[in-house]
PDB file of C-alpha atoms in Angstrom:
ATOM      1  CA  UNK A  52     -10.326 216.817  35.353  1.00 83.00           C
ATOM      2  CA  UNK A  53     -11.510 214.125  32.868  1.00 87.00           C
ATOM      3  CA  UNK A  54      -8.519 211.074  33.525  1.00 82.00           C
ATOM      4  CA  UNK A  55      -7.739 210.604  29.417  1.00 82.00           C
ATOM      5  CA  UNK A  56      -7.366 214.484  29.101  1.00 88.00           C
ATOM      6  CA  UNK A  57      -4.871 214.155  32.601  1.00 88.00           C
ATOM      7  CA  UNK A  58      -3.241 211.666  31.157  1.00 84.00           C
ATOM      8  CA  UNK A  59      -2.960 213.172  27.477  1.00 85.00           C
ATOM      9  CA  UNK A  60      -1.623 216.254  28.936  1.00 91.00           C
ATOM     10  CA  UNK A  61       0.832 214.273  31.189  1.00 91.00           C
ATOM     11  CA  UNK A  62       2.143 212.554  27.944  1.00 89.00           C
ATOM     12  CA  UNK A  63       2.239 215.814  25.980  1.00 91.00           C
ATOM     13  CA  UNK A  64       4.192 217.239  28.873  1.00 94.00           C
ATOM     14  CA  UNK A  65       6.759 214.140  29.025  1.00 93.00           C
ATOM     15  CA  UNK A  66       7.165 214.037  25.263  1.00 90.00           C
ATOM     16  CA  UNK A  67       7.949 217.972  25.046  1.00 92.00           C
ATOM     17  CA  UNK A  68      10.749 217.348  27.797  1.00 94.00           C
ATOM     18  CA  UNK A  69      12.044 214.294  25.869  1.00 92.00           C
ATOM     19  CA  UNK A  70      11.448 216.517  22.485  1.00 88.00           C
ATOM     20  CA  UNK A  71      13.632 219.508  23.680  1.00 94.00           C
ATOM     21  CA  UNK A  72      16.706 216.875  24.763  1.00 94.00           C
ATOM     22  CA  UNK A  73      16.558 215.236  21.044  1.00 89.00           C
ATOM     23  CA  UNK A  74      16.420 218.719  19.518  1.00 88.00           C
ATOM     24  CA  UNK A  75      19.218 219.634  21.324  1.00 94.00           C
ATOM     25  CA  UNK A  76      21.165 216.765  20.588  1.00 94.00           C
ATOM     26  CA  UNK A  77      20.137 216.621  16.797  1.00 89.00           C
ATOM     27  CA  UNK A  78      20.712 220.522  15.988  1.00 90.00           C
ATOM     28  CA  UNK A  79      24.181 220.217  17.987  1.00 93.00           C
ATOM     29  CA  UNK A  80      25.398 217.189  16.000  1.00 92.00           C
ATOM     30  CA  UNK A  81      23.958 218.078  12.708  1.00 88.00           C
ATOM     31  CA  UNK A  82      25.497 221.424  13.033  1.00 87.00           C
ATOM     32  CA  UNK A  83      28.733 219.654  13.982  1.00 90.00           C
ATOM     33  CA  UNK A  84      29.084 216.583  11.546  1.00 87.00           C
ATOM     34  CA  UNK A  85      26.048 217.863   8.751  1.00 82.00           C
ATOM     35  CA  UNK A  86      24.352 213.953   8.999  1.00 84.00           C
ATOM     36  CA  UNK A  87      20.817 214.666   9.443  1.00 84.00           C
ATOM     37  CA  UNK A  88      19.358 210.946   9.551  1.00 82.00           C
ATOM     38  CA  UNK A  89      22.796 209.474  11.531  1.00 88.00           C
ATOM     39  CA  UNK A  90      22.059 212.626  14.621  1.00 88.00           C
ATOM     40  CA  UNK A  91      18.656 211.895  14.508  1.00 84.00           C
ATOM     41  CA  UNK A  92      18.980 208.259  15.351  1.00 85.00           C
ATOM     42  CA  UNK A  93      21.568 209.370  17.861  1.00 91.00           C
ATOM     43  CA  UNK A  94      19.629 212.332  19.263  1.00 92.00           C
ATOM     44  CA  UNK A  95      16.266 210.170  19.313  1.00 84.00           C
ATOM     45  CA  UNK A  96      18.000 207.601  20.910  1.00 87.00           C
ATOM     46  CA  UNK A  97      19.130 209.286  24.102  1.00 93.00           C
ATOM     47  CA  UNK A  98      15.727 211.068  23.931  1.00 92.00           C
ATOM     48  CA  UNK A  99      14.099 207.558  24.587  1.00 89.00           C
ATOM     49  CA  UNK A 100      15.487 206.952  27.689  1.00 90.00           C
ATOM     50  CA  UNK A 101      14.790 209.962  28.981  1.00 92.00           C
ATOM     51  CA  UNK A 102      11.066 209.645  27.376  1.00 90.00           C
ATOM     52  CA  UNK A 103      10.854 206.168  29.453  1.00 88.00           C
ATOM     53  CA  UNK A 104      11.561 207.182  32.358  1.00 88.00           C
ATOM     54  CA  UNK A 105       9.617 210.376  32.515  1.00 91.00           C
ATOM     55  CA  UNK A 106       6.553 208.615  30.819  1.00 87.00           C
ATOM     56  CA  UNK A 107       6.648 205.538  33.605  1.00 84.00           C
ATOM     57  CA  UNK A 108       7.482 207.781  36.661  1.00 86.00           C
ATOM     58  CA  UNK A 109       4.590 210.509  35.961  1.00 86.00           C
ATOM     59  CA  UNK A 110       1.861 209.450  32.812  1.00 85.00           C
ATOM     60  CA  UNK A 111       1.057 205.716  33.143  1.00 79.00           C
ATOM     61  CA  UNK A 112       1.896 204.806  36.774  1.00 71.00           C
ATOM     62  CA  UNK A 113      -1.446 203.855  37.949  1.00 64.00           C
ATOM     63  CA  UNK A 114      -3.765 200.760  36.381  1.00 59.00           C
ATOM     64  CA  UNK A 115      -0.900 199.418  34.735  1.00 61.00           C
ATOM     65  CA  UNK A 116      -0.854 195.868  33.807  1.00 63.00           C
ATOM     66  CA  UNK A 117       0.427 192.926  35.481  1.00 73.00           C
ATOM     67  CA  UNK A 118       3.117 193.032  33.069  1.00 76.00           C
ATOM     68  CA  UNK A 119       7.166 192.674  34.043  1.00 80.00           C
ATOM     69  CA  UNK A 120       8.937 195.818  33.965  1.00 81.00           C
ATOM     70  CA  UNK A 121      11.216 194.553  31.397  1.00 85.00           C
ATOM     71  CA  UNK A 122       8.662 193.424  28.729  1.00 87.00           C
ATOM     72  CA  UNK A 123       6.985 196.697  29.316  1.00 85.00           C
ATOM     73  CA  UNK A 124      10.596 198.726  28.916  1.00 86.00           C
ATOM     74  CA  UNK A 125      10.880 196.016  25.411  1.00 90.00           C
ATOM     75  CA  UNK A 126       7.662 196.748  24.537  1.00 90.00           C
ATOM     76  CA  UNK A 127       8.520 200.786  24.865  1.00 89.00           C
ATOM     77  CA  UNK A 128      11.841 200.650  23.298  1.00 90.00           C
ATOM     78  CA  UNK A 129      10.069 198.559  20.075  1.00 93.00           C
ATOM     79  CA  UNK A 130       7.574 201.286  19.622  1.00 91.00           C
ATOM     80  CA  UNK A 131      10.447 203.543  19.528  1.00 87.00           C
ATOM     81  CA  UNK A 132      12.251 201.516  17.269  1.00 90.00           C
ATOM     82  CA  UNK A 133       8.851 202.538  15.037  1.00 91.00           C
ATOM     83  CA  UNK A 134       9.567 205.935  15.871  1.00 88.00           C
ATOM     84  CA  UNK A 135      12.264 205.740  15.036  1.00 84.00           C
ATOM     85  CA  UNK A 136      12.047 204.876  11.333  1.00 91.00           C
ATOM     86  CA  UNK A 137       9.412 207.000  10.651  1.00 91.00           C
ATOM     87  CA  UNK A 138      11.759 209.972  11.534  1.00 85.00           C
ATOM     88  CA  UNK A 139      14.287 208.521   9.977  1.00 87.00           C
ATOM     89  CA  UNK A 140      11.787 208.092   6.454  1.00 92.00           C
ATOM     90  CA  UNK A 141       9.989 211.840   7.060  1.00 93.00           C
ATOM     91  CA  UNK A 142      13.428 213.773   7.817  1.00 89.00           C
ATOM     92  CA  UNK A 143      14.958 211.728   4.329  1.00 91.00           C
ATOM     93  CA  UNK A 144      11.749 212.562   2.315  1.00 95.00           C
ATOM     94  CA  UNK A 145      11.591 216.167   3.988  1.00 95.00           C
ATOM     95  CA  UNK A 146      15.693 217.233   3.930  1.00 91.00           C
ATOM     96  CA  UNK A 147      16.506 215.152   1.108  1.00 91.00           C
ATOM     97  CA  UNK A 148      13.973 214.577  -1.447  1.00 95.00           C
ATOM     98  CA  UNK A 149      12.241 217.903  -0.777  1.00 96.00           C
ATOM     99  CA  UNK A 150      14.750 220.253  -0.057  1.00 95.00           C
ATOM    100  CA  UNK A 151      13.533 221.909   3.221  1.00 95.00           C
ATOM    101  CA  UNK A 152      15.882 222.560   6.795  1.00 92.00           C
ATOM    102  CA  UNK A 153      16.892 219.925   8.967  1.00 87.00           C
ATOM    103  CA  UNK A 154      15.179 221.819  12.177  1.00 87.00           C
ATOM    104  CA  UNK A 155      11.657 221.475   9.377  1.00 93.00           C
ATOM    105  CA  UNK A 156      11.942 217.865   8.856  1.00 91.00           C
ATOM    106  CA  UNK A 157      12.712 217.147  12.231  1.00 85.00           C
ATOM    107  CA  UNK A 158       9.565 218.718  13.328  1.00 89.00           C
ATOM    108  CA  UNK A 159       7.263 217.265  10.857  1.00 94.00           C
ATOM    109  CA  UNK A 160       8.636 213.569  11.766  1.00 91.00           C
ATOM    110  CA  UNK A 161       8.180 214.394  15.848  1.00 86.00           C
ATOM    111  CA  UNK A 162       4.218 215.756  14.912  1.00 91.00           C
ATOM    112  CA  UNK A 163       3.614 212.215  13.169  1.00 93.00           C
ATOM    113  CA  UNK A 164       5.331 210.297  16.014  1.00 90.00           C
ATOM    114  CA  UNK A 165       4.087 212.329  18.498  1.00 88.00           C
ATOM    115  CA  UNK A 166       0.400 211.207  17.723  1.00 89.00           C
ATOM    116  CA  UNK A 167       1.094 207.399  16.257  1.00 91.00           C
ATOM    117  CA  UNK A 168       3.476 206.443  19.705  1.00 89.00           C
ATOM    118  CA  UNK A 169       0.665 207.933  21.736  1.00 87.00           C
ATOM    119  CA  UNK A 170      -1.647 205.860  20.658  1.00 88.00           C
ATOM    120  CA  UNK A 171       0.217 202.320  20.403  1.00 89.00           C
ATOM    121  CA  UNK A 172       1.584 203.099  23.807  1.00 86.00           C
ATOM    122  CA  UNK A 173      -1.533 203.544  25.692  1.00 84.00           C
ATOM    123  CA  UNK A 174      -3.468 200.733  23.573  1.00 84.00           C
ATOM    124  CA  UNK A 175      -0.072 197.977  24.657  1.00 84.00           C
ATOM    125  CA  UNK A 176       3.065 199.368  26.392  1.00 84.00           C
ATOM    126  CA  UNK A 177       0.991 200.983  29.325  1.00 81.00           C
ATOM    127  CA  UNK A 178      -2.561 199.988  28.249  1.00 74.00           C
ATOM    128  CA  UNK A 179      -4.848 196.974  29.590  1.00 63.00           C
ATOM    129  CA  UNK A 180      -4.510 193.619  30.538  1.00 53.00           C
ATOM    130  CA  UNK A 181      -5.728 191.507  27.826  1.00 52.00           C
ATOM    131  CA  UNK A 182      -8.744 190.489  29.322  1.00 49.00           C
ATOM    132  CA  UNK A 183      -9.334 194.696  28.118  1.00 48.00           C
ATOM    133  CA  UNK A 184      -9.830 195.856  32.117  1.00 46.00           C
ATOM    134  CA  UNK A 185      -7.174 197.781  34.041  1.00 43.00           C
ATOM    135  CA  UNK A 186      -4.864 195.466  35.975  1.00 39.00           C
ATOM    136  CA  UNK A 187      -5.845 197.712  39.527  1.00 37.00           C
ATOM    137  CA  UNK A 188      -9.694 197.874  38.484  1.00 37.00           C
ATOM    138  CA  UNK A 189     -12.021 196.155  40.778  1.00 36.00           C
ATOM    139  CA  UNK A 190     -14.175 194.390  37.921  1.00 37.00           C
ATOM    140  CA  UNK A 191     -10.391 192.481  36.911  1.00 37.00           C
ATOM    141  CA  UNK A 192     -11.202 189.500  39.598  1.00 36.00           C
ATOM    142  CA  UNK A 193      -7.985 189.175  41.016  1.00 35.00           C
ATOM    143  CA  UNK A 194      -8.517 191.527  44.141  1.00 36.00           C
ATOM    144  CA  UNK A 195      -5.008 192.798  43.673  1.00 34.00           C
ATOM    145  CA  UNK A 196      -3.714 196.147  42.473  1.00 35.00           C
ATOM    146  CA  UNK A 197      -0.788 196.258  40.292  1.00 35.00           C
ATOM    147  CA  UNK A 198       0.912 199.736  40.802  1.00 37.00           C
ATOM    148  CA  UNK A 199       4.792 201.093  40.223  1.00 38.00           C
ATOM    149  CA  UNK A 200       6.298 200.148  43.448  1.00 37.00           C
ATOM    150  CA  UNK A 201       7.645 204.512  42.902  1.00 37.00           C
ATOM    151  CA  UNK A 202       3.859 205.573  43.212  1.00 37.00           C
ATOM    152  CA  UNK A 203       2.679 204.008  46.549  1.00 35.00           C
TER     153      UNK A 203
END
């Protein structure tokens, strides 16, 4: 199998995992307290480090970057923090301004994170060192391989 569609698959995998624990969380609290934007925040909050976790241990663990694993957790947690506001914009436009279910909105805002985190995560958080070549690639000069220690 083609590595990007692996990988792709791997991520769509992760994210549906990470998905079902913020629906969970959001539908449970909004049903609960009836504060669609505050349970989302708090639903896809927990949801991230779950997503983080899953998405290190099992998507990009190979090739990665010579990169600390604390910038690269920072670098994960600000491209949530994007996520983040655009579900918190899409489920106020969607429940608020146009009137349509909580579970709706929800969805629409995880289809347009879904596709923007995917690509800013595999273009910084997990992509390439910035000369553009794969930390572990042969052509990067240093004659090292930079690997999670979990992998091997």
């Amino acid at each position: 199998m083609n590595p990007k569609v692996r990988e792709a698959l791997l991520y769509t995998g992760v994210n549906l995992s990470a998905t079902i624990i913020d629906y969970i969380i959001f539908l449970t609290l909004t049903h609960a307290f009836g504060w669609p934007i505050l349970q989302s925040v708090i639903s896809y909050s927990i949801a991230t480090i779950v997503n983080y976790g899953l998405t290190r241990t099992f998507v990009f663990r190979h090739g990665l970057s010579p990169k600390s694993e604390h910038r690269r957790f920072l670098e994960f947690l600000a491209t949530n923090a994007v996520g983040l506001l655009i579900t918190a914009v899409v489920i106020w436009l969607t429940v608020h301004e146009w009137g349509l279910k909580p579970f709706l909105g929800k969805t629409i805002s995880v289809l347009i994170c879904f596709v923007t985190l995917y690509y800013v995560r595999t273009q910084i958080v997990f992509g390439k060192d910035p000369d553009g070549q794969s930390a572990s690639s042969p052509e990067s000069g240093t004659g090292r391989t930079f690997r999670n220690s979990r992998a091997g």
